[in-house]
CSV table of C-alpha atoms and ligand atoms in Angstrom, one decimal:
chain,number,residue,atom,x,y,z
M,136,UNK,CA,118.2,137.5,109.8
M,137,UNK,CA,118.6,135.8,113.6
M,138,UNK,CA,117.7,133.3,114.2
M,139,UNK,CA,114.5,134.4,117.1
M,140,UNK,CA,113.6,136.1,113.6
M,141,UNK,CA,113.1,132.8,112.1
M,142,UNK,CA,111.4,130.8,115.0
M,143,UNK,CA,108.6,133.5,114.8
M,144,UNK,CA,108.0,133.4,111.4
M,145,UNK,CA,107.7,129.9,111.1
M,146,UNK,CA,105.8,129.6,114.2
M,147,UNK,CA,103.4,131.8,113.1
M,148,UNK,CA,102.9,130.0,109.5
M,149,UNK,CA,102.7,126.9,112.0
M,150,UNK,CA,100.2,128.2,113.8
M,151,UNK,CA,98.0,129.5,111.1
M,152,UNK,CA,98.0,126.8,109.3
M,153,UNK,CA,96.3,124.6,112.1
M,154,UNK,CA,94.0,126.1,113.7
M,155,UNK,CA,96.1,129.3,115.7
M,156,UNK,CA,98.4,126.2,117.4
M,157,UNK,CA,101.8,125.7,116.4
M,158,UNK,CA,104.0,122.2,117.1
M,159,UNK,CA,107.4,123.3,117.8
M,160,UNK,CA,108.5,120.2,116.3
M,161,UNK,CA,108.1,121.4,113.1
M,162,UNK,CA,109.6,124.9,113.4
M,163,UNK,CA,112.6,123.0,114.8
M,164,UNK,CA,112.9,121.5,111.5
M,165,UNK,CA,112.5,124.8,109.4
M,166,UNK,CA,114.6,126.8,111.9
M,167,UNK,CA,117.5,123.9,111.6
M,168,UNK,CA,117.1,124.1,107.2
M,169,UNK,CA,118.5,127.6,107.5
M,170,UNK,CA,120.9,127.4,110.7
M,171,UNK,CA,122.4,123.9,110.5
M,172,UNK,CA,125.1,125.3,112.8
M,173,UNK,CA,122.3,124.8,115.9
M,174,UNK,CA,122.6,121.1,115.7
M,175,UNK,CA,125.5,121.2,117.7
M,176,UNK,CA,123.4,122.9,120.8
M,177,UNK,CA,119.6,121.6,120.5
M,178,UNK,CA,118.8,122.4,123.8
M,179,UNK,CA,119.2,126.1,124.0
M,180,UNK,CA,117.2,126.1,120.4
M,181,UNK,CA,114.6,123.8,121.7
M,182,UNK,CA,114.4,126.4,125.1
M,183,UNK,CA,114.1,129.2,122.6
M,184,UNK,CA,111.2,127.6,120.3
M,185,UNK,CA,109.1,126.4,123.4
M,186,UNK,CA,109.3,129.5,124.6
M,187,UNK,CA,108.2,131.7,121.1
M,188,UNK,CA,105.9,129.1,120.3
M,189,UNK,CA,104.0,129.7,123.6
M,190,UNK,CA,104.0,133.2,122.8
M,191,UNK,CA,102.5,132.7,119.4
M,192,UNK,CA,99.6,130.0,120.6
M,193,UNK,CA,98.5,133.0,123.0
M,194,UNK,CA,97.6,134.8,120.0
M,195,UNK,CA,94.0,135.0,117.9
M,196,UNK,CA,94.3,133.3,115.0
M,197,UNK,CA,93.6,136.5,113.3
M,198,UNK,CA,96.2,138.2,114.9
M,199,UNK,CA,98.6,135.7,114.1
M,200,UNK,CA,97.7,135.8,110.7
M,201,UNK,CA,98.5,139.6,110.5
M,202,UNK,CA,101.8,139.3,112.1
M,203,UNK,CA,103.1,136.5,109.7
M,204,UNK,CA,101.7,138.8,107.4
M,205,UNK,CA,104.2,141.5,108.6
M,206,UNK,CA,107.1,139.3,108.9
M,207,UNK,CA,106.5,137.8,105.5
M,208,UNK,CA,104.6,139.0,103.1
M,209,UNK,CA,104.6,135.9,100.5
M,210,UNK,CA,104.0,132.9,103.5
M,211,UNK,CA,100.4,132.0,102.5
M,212,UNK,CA,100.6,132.0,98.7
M,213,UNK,CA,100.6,128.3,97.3
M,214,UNK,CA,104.1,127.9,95.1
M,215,UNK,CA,102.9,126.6,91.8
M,216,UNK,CA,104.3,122.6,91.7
M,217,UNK,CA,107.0,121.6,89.5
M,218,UNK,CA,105.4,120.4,86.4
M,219,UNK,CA,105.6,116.5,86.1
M,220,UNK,CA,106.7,114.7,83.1
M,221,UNK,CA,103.8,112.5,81.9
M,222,UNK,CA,104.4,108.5,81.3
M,223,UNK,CA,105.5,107.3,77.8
M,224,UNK,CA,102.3,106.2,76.0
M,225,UNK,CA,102.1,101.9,75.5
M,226,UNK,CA,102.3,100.5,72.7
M,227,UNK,CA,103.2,101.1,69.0
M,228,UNK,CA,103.1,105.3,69.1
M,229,UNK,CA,104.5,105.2,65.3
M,230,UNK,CA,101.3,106.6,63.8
M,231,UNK,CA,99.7,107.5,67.3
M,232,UNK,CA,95.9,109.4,66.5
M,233,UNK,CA,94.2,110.2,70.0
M,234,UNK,CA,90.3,111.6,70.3
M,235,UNK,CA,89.1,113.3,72.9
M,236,UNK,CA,84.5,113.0,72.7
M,237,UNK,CA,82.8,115.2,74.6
M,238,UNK,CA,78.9,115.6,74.4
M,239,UNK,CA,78.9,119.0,73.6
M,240,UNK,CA,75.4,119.6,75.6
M,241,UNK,CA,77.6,122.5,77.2
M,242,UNK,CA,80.6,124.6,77.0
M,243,UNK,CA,83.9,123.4,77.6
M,244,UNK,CA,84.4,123.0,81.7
M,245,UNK,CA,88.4,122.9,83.3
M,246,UNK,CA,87.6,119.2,83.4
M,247,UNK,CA,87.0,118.5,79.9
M,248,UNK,CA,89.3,120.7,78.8
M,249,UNK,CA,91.8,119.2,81.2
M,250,UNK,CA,91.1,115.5,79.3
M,251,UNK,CA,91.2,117.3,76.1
M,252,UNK,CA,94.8,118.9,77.0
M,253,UNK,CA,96.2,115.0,78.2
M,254,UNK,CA,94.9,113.9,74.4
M,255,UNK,CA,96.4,117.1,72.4
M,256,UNK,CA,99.7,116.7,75.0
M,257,UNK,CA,100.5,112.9,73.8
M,258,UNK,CA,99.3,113.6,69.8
M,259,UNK,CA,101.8,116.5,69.5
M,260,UNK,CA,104.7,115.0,72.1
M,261,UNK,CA,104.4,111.4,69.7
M,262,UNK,CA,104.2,113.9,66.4
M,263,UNK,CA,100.4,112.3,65.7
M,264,UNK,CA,96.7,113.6,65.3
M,265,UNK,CA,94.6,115.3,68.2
M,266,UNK,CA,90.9,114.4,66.9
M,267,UNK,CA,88.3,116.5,68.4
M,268,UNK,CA,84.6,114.1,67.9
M,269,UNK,CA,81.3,115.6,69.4
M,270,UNK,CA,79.7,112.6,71.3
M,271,UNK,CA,75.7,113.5,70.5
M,272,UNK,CA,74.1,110.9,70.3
M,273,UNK,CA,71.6,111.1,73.1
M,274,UNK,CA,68.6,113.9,71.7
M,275,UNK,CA,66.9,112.5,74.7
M,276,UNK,CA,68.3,112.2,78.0
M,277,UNK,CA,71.9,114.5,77.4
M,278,UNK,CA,70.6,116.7,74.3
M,279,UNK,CA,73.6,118.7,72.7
M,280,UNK,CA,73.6,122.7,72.7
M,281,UNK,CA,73.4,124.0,69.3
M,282,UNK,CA,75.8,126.6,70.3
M,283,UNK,CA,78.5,124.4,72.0
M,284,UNK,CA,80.1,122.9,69.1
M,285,UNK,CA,81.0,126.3,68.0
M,286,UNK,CA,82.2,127.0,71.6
M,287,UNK,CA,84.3,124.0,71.8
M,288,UNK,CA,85.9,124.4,68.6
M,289,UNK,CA,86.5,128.4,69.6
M,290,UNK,CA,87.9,127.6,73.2
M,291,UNK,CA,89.8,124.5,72.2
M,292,UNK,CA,91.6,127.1,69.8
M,293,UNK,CA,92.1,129.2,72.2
M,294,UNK,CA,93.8,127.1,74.6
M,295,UNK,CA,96.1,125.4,72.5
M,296,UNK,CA,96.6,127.9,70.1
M,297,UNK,CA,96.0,125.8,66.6
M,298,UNK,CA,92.6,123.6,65.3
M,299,UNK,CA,92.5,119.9,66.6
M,300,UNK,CA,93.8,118.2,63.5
M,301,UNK,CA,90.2,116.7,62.7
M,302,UNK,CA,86.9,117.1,64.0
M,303,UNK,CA,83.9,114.0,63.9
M,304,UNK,CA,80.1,114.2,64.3
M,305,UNK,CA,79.0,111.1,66.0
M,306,UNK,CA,75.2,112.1,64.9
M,307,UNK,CA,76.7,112.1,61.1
M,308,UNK,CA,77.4,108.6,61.5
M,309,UNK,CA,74.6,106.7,62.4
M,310,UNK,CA,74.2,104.8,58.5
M,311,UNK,CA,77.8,103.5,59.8
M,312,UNK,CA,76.3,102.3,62.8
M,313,UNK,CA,73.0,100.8,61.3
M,314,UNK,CA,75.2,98.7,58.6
M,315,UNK,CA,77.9,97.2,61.4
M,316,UNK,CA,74.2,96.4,63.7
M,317,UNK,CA,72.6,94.7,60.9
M,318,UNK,CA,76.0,92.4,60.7
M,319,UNK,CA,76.1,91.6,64.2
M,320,UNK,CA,72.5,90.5,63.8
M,321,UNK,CA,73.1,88.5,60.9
M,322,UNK,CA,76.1,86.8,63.1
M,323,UNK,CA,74.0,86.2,65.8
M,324,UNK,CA,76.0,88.2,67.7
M,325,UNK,CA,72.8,91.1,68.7
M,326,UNK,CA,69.2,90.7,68.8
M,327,UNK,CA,66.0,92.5,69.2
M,328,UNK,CA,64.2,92.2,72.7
M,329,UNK,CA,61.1,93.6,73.4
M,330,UNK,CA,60.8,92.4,77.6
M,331,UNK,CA,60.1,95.1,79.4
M,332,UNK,CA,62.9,96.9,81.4
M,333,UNK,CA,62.2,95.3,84.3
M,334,UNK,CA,61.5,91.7,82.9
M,335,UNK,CA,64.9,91.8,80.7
M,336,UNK,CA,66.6,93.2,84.3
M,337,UNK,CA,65.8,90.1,86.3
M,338,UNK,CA,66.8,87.9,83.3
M,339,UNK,CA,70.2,89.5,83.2
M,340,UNK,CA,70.4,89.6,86.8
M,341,UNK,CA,70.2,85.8,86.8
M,342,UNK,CA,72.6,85.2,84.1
M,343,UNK,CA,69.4,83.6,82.0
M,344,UNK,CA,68.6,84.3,78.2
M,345,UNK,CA,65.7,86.3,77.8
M,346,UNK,CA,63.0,84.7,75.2
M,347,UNK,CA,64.6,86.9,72.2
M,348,UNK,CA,68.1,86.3,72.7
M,349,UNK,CA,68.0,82.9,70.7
M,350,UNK,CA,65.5,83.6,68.3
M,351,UNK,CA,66.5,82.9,64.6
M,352,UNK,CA,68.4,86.0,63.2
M,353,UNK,CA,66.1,86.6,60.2
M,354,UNK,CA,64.1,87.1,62.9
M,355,UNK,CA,66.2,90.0,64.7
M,356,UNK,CA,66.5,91.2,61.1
M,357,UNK,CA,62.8,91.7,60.3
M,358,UNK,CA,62.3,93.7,63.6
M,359,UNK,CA,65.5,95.4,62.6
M,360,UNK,CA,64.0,96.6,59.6
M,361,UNK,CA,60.1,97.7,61.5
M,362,UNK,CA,62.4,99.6,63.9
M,363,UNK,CA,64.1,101.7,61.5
M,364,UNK,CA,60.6,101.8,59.4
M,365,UNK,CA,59.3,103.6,62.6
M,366,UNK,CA,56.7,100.8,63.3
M,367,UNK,CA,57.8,100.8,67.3
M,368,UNK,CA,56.9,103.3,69.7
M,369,UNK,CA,60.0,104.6,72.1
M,370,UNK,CA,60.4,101.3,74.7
M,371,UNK,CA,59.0,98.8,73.1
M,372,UNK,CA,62.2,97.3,71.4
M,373,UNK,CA,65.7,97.6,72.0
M,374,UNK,CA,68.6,95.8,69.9
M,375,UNK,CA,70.9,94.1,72.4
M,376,UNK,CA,74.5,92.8,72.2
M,377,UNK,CA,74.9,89.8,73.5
M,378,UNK,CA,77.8,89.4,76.0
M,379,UNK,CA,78.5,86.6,78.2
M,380,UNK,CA,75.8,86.2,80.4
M,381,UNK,CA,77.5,85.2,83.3
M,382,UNK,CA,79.7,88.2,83.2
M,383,UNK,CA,80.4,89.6,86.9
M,384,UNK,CA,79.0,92.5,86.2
M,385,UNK,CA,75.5,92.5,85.3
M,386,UNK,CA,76.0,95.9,83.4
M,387,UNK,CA,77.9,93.9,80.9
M,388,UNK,CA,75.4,91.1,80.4
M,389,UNK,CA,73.7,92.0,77.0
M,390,UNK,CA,74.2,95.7,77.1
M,391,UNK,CA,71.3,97.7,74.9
M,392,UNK,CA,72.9,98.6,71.3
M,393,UNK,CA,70.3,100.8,69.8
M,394,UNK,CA,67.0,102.5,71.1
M,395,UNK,CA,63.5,104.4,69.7
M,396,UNK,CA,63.9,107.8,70.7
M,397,UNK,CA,61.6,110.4,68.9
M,398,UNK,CA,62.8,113.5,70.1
M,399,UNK,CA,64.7,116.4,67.5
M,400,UNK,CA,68.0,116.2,67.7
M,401,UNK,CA,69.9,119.7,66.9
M,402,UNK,CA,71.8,118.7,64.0
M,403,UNK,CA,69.4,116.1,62.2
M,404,UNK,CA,66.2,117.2,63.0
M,405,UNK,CA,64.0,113.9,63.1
M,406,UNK,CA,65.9,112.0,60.3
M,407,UNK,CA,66.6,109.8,62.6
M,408,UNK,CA,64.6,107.5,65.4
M,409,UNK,CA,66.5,104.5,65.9
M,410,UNK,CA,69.6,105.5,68.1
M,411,UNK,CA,72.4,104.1,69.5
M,412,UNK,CA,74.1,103.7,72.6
M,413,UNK,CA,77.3,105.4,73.3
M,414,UNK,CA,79.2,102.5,73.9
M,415,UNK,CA,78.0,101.4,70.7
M,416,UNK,CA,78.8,103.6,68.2
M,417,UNK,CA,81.3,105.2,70.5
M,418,UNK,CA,83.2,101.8,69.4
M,419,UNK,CA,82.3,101.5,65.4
M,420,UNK,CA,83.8,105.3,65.4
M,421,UNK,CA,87.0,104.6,67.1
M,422,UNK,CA,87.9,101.8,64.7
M,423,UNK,CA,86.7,104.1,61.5
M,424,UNK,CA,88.7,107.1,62.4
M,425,UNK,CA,91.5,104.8,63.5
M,426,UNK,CA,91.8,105.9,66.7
M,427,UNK,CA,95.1,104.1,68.1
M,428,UNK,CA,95.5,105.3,72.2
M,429,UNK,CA,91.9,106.1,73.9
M,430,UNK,CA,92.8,108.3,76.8
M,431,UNK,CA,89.6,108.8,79.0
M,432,UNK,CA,88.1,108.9,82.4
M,433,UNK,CA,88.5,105.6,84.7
M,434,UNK,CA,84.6,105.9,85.6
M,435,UNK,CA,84.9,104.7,81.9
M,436,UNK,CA,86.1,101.1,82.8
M,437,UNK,CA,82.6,99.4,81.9
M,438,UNK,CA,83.0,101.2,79.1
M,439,UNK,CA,85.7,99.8,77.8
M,440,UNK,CA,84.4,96.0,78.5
M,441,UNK,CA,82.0,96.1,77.1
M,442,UNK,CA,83.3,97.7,73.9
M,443,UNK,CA,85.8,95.3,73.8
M,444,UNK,CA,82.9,92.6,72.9
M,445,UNK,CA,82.2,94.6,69.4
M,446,UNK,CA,85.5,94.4,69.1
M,447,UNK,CA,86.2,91.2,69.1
M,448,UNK,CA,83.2,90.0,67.1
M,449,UNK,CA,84.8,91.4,64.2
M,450,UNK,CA,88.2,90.7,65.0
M,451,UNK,CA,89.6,94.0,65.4
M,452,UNK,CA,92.0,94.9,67.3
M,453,UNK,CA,90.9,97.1,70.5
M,454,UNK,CA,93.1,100.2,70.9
M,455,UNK,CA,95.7,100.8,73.7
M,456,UNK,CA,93.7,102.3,76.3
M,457,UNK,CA,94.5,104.8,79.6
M,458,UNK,CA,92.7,106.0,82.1
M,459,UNK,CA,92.7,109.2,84.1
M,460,UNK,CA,91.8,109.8,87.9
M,461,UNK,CA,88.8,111.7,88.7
M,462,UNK,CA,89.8,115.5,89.0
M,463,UNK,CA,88.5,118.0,91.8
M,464,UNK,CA,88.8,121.8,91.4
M,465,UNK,CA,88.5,123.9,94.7
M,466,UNK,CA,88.0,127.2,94.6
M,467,UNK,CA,84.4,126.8,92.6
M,468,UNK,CA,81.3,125.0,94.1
M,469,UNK,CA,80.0,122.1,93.2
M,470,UNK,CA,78.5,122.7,89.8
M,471,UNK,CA,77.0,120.4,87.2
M,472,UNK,CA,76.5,121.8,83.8
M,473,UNK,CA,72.4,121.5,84.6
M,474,UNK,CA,73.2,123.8,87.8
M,475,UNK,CA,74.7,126.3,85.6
M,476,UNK,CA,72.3,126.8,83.1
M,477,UNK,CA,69.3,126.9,85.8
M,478,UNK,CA,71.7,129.8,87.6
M,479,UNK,CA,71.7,131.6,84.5
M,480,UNK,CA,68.2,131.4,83.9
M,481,UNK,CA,67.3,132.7,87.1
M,482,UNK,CA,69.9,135.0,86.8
M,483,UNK,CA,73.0,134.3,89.5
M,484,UNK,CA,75.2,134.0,86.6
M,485,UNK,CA,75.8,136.7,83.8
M,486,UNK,CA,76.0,134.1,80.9
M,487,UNK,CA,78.4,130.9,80.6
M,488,UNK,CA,81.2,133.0,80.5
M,489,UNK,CA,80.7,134.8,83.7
M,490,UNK,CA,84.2,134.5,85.7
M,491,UNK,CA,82.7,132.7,88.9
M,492,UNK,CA,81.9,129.7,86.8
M,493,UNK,CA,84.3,126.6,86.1
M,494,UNK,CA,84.1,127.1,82.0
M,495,UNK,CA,86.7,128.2,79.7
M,496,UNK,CA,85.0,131.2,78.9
M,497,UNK,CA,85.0,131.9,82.7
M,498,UNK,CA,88.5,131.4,83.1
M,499,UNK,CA,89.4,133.4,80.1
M,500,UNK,CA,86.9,136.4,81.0
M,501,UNK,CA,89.2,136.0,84.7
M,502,UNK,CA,92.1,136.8,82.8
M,503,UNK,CA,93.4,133.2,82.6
M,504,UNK,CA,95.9,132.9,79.4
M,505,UNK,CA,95.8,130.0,77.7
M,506,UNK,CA,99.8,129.2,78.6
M,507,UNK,CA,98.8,129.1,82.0
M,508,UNK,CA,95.9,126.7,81.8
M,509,UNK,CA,97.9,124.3,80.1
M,510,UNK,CA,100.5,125.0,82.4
M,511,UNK,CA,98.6,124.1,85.0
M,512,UNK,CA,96.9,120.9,83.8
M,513,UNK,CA,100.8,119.5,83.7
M,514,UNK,CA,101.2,120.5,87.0
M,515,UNK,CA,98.2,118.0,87.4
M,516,UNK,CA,100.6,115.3,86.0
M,517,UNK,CA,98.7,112.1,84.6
M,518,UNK,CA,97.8,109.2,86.0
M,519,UNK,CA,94.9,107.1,87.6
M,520,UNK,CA,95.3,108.7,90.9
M,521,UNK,CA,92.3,111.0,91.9
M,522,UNK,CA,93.9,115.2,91.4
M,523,UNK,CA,92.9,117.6,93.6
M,524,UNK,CA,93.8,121.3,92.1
M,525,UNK,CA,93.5,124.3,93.4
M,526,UNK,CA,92.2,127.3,91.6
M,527,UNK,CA,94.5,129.6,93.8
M,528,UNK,CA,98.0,127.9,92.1
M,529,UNK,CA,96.4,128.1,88.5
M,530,UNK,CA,95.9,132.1,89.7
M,531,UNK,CA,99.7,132.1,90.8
M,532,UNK,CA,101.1,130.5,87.5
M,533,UNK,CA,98.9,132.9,85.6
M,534,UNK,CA,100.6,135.8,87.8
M,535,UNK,CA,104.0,134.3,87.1
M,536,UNK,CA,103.0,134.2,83.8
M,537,UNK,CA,102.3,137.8,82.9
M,538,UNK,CA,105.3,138.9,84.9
M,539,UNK,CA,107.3,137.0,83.3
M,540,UNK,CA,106.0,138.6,79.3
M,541,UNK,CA,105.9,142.0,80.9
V,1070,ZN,ZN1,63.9,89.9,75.6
């Protein structure tokens, strides 16, 4: 190849990629990676790229587009990146067992299977246990999809090729839940407030105690005991956990352990009416599995605060905890799992596996292997840093991918 050859081509990847104008800075550089030998004369080879670059800016974009095209064929297919090694895990990793807790209210999306593939990655790399645990707690406001546990269990076999090595109902362990409540009530340490939302808001927003919050435990308890006998309507009572009241962060000051919520839930029907908050039993299921690393999103920070106050009420040990940075897939709209389903009712989409949609299922039906997926989500590496991935270099590992088997 000479080297006019590889001004043009470069100049015309230059150009296309911004906007049909080309820097001949740039191509300078690209042209001088290949002929090092042109050092020695710059000025002819800056004469030479001024002059093709000209040329090239003259052009339509489309036009430049179709004779990089020409000169080479591959120049606008994104290289899939080098796969990053992931960080050792903190901490003692002799007996590491990681969860990953969706709410399975719909399938598995490239995001949660993205957090689920960090968790699997560290149990199996550390020679530990990758727990799968439905978060569904929330019959009201995030009610689970019969159908999705199923689909999670099936798609998370899929994509890692075995069964998580234990899988947890948070709705099968609310009696666990009730019995650690009662003790915090008894230690003074929770306690049942019936202000109104917006009474107990501007009591926490001051830092001040609301009337309940030092009433005598027996108290607490007796309420306690009418919540759970269904004597309260949804609202009118709320167990709270008491925190530190002048906490920065008014969302950790007294954070609401349990609720009345009437409506079914999927697996227990209305067994159950008193329910708790995430962060609650979230926590009391954590220490009962044993879960040793929690590896979750960083929007999950308050989480983790105000977890840690349950924590340390009984003296237990808070696991080592990581946080991941917010992930951003292009190549798909914006779509929330509500957006989805209303597209499918009206139509748009053939089902939730219909390959224009950001689910498993979608992916798969695309022709997405598993190998490449998971490929991919290393590519992503881990850390708290925000990922931006593109659908286009998951396509071109997948490509890879099947060439290579064939
Ligand atoms: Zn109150």
């Amino acid at each position: 190849m000479n080297v006019e050859e590889e001004i043009l081509k470069h100049a015309l990847k230059n150009a296309v990629e911004h906007d049909g104008k080309a820097a001949p800075g740039p191509v300078i550089n690209k042209v001088l990676g290949k002929f090092p030998e042109l050092k020695k004369d710059m000025t002819s080879l800056g004469r030479k790229v001024a002059e093709i670059v000209a040329e090239v800016n003259a052009l339509p974009v489309e036009e430049q587009k179709k004779r990089l095209l020409e000169v080479w064929p591959d120049a606008l297919e994104k290289k899939p990146e080098k796969p990053k090694e992931f960080p050792e895990l903190p901490g003692d990793t002799s007996n590491v067992r990681l969860r990953f807790a969706p709410n399975p209210n719909g399938p598995p999306t490239i995001g949660s299977a993205r957090g689920a593939y960090v968790n699997w990655y560290y149990a199996r790399r550390y020679n530990g246990k990758f727990i799968l645990r439905f978060d569904d707690t929330d019959p009201k406001t995030k009610p689970p999809m019969p159908e999705a546990y199923e689909w999670y269990l099936e798609d998370f076999e899929w994509l890692f090729g075995e069964k998580p090595d234990e899988v947890y109902y948070l709705s099968d362990m609310l009696p666990k839940a009730y019995e650690y409540c009662e003790q915090l009530i008894r230690m003074g340490k929770a306690y049942a407030c019936k202000c109104s939302q917006e009474e107990g808001r501007k009591y926490r927003m001051q830092g001040k105690a609301c009337p309940h919050r030092n009433q005598d435990p027996e108290e607490s308890l007796e309420e306690w005991k009418k919540m759970l006998a269904g004597e309260y309507d949804e609202g009118e009572i709320v167990i709270r956990i008491k925190t530190d009241l002048s906490a920065k962060d008014p969302a950790h000051r007294d954070f609401v352990g349990f609720k009345i919520t009437y409506a079914p839930h999927p697996r227990t029907g209305t067994k159950y009416h008193v329910w708790p908050a995430l962060d609650f039993i979230g926590a009391i299921a954590d220490k009962e599995i044993r879960i040793t690393h929690i590896i979750r999103g960083k929007d999950l920070r308050d989480s983790t605060a105000r977890q840690k106050y349950i924590y340390s009420y009984f003296g237990w040990e808070y696991p080592v905890t990581l946080y991941w940075g917010r992930l951003k897939v292009h190549g798909f709209g914006k779509l929330s799992t509500s957006q989805i389903r209303k597209g499918i009712e009206e139509g748009r989409y053939t089902g939730w596996d219909d390959p224009r949609l950001p689910t498993l299922r979608g992916l798969r039906k695309r022709g997405i292997t598993p190998e490449a997926l998971r490929e991919w989500f290393k590519s992503m590496g881990f850390s708290e840093r925000d990922v931006a991935a593109d659908l286009k270099i998951l396509e071109a590992i997948n490509r890879k991918q099947k060439h290579l088997k064939t």
